[in-house]
PDB file of C-alpha atoms in Angstrom:
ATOM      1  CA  UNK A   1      11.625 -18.304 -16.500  1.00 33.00           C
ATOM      2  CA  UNK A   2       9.727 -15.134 -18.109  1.00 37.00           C
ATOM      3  CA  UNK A   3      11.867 -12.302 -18.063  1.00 37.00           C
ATOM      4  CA  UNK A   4      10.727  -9.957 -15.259  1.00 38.00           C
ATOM      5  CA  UNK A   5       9.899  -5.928 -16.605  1.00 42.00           C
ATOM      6  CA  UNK A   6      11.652  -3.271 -14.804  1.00 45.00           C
ATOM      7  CA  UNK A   7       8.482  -2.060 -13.163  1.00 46.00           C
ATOM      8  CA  UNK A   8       7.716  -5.697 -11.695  1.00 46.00           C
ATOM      9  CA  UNK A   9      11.025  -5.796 -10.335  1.00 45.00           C
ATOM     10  CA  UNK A  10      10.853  -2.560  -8.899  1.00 52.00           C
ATOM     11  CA  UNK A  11       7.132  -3.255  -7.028  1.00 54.00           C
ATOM     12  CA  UNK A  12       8.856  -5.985  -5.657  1.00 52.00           C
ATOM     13  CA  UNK A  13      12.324  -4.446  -4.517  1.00 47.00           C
ATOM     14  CA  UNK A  14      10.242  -2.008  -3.408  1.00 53.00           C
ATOM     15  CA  UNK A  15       7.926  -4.626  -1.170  1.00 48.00           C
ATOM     16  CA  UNK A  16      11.076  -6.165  -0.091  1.00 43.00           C
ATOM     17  CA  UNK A  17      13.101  -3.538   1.009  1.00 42.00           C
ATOM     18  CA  UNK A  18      10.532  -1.784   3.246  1.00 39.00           C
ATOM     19  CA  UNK A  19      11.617  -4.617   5.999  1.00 35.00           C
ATOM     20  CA  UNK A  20      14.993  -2.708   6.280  1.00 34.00           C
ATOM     21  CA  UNK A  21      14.226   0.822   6.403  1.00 33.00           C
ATOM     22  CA  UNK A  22      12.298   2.700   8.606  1.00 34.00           C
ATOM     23  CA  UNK A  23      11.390   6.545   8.208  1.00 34.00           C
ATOM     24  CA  UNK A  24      13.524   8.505  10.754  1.00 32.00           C
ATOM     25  CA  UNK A  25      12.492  11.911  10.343  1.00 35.00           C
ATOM     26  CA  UNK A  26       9.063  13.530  10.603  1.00 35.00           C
ATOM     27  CA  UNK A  27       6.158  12.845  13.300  1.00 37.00           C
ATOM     28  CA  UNK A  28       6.698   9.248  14.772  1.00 38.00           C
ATOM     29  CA  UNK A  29       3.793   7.100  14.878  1.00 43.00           C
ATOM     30  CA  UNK A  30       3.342   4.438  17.689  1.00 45.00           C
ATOM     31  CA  UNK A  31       5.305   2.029  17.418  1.00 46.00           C
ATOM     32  CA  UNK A  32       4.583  -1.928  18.269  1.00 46.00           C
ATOM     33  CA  UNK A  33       3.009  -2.389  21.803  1.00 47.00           C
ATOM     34  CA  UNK A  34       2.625   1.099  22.283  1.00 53.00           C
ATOM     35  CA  UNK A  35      -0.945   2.358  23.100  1.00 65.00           C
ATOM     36  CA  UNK A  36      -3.076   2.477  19.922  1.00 83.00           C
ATOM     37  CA  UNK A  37      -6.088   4.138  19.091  1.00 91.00           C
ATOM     38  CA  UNK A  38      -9.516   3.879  17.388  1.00 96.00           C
ATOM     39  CA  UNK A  39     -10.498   7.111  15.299  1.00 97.00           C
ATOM     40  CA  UNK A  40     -13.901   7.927  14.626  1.00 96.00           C
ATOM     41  CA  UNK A  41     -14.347   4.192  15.278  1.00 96.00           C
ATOM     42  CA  UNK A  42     -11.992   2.852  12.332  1.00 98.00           C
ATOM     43  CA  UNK A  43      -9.552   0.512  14.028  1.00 98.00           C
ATOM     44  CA  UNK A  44      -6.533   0.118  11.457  1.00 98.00           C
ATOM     45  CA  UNK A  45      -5.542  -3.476  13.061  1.00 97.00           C
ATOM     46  CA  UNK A  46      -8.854  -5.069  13.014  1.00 97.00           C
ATOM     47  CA  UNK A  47     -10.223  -3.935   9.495  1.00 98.00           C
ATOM     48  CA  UNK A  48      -6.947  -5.657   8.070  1.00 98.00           C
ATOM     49  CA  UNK A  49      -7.297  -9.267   7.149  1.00 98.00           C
ATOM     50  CA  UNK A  50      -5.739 -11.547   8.850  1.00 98.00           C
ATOM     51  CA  UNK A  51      -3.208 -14.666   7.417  1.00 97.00           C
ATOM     52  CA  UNK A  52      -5.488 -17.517   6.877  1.00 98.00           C
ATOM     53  CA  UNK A  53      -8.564 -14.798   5.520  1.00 98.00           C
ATOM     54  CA  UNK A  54      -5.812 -13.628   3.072  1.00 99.00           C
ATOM     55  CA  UNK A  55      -4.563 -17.014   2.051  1.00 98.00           C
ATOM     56  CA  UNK A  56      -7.815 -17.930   1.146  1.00 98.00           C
ATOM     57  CA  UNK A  57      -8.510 -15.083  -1.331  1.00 99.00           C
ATOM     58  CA  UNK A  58      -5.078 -15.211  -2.896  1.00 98.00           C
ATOM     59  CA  UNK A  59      -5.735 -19.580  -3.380  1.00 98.00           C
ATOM     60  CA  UNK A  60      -2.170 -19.777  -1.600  1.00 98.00           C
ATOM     61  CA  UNK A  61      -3.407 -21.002   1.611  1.00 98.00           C
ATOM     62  CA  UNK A  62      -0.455 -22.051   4.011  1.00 97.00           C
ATOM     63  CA  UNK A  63       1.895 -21.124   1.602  1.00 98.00           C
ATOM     64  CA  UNK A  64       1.115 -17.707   2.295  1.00 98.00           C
ATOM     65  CA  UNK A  65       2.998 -16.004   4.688  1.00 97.00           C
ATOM     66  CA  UNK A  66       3.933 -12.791   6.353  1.00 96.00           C
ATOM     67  CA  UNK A  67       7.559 -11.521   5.388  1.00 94.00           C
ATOM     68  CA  UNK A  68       9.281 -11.506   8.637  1.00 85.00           C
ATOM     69  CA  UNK A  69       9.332  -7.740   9.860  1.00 83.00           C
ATOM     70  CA  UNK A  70       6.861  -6.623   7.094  1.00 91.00           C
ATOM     71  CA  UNK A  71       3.954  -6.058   9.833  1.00 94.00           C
ATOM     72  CA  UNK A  72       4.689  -2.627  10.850  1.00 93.00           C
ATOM     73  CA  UNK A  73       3.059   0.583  12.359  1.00 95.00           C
ATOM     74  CA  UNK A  74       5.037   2.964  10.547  1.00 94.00           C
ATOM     75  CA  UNK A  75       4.953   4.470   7.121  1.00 95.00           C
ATOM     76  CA  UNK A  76       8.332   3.420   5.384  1.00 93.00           C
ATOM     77  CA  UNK A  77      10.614   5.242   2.915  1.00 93.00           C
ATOM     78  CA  UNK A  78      12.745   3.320   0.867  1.00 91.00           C
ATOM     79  CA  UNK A  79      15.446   6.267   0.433  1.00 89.00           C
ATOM     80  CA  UNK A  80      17.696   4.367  -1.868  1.00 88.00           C
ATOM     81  CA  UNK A  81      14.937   3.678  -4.658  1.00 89.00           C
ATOM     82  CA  UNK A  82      13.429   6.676  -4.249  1.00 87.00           C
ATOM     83  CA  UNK A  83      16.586   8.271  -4.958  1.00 85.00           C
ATOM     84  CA  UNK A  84      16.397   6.714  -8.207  1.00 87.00           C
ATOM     85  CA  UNK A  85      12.989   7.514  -9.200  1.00 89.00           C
ATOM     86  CA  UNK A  86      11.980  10.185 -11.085  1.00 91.00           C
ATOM     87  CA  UNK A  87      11.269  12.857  -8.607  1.00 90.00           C
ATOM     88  CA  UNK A  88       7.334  12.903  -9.510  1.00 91.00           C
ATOM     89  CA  UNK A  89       7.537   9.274  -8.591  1.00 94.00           C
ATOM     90  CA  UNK A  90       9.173   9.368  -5.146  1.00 92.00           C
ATOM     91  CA  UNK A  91       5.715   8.640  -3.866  1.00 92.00           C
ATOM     92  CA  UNK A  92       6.002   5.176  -5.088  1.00 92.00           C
ATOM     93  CA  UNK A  93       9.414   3.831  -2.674  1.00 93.00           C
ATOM     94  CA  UNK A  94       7.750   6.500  -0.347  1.00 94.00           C
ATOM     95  CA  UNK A  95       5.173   5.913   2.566  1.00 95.00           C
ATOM     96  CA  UNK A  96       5.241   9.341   3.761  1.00 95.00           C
ATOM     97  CA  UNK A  97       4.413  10.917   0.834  1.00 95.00           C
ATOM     98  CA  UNK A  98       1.792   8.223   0.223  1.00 96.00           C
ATOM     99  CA  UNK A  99      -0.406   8.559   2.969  1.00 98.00           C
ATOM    100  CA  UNK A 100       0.751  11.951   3.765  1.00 97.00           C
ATOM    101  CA  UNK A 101       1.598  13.690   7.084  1.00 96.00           C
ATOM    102  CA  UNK A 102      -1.851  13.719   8.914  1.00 98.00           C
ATOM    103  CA  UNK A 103      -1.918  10.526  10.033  1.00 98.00           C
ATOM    104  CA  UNK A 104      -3.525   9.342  12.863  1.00 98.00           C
ATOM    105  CA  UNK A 105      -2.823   5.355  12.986  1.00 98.00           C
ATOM    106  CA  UNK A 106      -1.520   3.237  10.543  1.00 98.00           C
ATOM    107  CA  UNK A 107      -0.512  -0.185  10.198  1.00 98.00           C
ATOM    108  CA  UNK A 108       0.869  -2.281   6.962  1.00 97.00           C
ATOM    109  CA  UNK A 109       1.288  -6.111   6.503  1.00 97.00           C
ATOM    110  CA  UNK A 110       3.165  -7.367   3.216  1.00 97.00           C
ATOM    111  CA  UNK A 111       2.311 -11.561   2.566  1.00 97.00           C
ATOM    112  CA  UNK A 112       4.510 -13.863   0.302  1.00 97.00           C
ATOM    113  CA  UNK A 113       3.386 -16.808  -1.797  1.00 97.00           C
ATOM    114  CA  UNK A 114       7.478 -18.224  -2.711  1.00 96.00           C
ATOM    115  CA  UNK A 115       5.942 -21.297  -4.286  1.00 95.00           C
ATOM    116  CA  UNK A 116       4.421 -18.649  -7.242  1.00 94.00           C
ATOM    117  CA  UNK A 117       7.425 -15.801  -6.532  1.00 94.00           C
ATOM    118  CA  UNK A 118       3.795 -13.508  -5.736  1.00 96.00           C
ATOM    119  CA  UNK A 119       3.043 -10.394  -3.056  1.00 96.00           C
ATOM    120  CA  UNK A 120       0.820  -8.784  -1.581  1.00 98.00           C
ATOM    121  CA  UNK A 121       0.469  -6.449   1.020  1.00 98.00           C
ATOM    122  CA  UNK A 122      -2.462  -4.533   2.904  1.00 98.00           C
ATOM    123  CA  UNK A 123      -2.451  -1.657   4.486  1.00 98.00           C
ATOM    124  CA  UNK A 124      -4.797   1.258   6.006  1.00 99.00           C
ATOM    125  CA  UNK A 125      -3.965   4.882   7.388  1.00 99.00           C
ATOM    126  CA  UNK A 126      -6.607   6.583   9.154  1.00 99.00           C
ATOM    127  CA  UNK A 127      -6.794  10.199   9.572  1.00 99.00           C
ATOM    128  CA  UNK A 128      -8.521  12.956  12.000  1.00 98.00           C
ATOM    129  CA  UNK A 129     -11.768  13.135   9.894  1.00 98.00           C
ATOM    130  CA  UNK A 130     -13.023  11.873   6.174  1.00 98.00           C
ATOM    131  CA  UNK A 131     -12.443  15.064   4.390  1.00 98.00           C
ATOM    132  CA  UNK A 132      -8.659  14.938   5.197  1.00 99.00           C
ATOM    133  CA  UNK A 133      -8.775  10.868   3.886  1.00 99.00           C
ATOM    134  CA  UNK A 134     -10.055  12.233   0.684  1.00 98.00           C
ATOM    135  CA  UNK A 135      -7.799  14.997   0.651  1.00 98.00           C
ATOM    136  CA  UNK A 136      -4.508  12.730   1.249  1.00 98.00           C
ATOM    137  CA  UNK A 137      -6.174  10.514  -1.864  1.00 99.00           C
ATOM    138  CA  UNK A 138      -6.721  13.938  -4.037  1.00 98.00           C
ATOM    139  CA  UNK A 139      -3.105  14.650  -3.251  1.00 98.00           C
ATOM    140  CA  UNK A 140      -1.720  11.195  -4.007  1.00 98.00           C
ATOM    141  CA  UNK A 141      -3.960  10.991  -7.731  1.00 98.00           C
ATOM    142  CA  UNK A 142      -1.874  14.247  -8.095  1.00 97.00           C
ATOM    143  CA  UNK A 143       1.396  12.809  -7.942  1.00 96.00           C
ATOM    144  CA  UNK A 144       0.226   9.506  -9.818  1.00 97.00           C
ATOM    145  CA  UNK A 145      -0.655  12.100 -12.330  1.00 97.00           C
ATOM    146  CA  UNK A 146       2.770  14.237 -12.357  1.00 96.00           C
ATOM    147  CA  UNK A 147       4.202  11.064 -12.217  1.00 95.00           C
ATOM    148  CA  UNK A 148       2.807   9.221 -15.996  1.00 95.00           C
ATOM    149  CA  UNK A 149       3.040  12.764 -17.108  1.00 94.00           C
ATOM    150  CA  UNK A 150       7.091  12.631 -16.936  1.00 90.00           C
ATOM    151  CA  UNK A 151       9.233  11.418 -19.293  1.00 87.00           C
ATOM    152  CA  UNK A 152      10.110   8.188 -17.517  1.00 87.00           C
ATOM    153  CA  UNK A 153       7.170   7.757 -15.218  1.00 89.00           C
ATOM    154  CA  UNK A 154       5.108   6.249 -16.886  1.00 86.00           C
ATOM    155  CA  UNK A 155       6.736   2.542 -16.441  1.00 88.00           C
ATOM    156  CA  UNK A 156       6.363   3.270 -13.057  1.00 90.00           C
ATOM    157  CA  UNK A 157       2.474   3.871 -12.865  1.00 92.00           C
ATOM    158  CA  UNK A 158       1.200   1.821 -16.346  1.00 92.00           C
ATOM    159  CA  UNK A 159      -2.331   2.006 -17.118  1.00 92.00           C
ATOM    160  CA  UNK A 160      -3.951   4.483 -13.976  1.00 96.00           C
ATOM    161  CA  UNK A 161      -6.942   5.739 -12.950  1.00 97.00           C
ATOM    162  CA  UNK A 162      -8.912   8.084 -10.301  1.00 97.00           C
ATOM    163  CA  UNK A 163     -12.400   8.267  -9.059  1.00 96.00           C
ATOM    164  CA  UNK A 164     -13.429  10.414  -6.278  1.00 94.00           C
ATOM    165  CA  UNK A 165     -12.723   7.824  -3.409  1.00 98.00           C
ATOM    166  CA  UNK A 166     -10.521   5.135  -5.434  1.00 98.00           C
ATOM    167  CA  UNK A 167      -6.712   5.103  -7.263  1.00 98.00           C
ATOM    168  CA  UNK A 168      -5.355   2.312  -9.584  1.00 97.00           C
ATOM    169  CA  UNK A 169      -2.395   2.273 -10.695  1.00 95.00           C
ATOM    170  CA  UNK A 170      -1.128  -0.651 -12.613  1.00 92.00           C
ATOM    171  CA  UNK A 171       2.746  -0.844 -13.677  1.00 85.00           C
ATOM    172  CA  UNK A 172       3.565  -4.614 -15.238  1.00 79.00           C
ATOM    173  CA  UNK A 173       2.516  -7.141 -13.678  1.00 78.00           C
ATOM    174  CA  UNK A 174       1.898  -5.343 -10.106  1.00 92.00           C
ATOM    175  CA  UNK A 175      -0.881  -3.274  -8.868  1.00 94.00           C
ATOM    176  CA  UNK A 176      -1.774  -0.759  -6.026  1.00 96.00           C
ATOM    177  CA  UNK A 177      -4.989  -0.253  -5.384  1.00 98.00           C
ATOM    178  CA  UNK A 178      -6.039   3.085  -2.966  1.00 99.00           C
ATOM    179  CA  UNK A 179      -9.849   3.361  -1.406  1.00 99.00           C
ATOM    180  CA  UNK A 180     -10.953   5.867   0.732  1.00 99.00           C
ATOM    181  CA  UNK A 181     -13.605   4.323   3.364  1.00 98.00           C
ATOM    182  CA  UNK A 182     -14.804   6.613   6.403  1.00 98.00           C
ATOM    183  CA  UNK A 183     -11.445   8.423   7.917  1.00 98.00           C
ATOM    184  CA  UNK A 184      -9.214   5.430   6.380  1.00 99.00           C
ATOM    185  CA  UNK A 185      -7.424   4.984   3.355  1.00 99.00           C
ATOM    186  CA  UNK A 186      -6.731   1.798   2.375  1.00 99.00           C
ATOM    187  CA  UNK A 187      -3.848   0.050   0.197  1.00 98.00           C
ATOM    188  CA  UNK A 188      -3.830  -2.799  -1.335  1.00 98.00           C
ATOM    189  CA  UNK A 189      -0.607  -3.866  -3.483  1.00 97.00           C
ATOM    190  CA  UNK A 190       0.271  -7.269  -5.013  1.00 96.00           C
ATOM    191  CA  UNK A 191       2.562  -8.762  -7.819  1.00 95.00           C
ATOM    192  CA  UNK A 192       1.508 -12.057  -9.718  1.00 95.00           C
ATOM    193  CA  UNK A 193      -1.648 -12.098  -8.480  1.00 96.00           C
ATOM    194  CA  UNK A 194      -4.348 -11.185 -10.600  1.00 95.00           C
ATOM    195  CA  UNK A 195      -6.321  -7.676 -10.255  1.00 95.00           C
ATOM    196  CA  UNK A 196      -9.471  -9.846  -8.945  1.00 97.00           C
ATOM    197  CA  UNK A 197      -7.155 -10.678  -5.908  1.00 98.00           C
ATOM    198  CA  UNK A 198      -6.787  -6.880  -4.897  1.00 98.00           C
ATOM    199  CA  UNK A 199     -10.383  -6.309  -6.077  1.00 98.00           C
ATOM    200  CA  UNK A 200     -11.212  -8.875  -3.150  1.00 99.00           C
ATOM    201  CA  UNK A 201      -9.145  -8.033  -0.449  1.00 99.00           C
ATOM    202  CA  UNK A 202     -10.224  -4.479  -1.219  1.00 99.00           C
ATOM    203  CA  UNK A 203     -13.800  -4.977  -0.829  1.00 99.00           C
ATOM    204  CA  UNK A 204     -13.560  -7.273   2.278  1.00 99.00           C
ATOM    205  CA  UNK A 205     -11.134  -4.307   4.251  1.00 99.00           C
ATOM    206  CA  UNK A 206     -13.547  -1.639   3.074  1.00 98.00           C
ATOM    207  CA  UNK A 207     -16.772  -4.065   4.699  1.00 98.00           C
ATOM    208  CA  UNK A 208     -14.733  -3.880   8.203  1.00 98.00           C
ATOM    209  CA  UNK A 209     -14.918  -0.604   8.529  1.00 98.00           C
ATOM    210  CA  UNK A 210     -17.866   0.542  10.932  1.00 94.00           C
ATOM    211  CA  UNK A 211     -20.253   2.961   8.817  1.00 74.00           C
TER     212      UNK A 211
END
């Protein structure tokens, strides 16, 4: 078996764990079967794929599957990686500082592929209006940037970059992938999948959204 780099293994502790911690301070965000809501006409349930749509773009097909609790409504900290991290990186083991604190809905669905030990999860936040999506994306490229500016960050972001409505970030042999569409941001983040994977789901989110 290759030998797994420490960023790898960290994207996917850091997949994994989100199924046992939740964010308990902060505004709470609905959780599941409570009311939700459509904002400015971006649902963030419907514009997400759905299993078989994502097996089919990753060539898993059945094997692909959602991690038991990993298809949540709430932004999730991972406290004890984040801990760990430099503090420019928090933001990485951190879905608070992510996405930020004006969100209006959210929702986040991690998929596994065991028979190729590969992730991927999608998610979308959608906020109040689309200059305060661009803003939470201006303020995330600034910690991705604080972040491969420190001494030890840089494992933890590899090869990055920022347009005005896109983030890439690109640490071993994981990626995260951020587009701003309308009032949403959207997230896509796999490990041993290729980049075309994310480059797919990415662009087939960003076509559900209404505008």
């Amino acid at each position: 078996m290759a030998r797994l780099t420490r960023p790898l293994l960290l994207c996917g502790a850091a997949l994994l764990a989100v199924a046992c911690t939740r964010v308990v301070d902060g505004t709470a965000l609905p959780g599941p079967g409570a009311t939700r809501k459509v904002v400015h006409g971006v649902d963030v349930d419907t514009i997400l794929l759905d299993q078989a749509r994502m097996g089919a773009i990753t060539g898993a097909g059945e094997h692909l599957t959602i991690i038991p609790s990993m298809d949540g409504t709430n932004p999730v900290d991972i406290e004890s990686l984040a801990g760990s991290a430099p503090r420019e990186c928090r933001f990485l083991f951190a879905e608070t500082a992510t996405f930020g604190p004006d969100i209006e809905e959210f929702h986040k669905t991690t998929f596994q592929d065991p028979p190729d030990g590969a992730l991927i999860s999608e998610g979308a936040a959608a906020y109040r209006d689309a200059d305060t999506a661009r803003h939470a994306l201006g303020a995330l490229a600034h910690e991705v940037g604080a972040c491969a500016g420190d001494a030890d960050g840089q494992q933890f972001v590899g090869d990055w970059n920022a347009g005005a409505d896109s983030l890439h970030l690109g640490p071993g042999g994981c990626g995260r992938d951020y587009r701003v569409v309308s009032v949403a941001m959207v997230e896509v983040t796999s490990c041993g999948f290729p980049q075309s994977v994310s480059d797919i789901v990415m662009t087939n989110i960003a076509s559900n959204v209404p505008g």
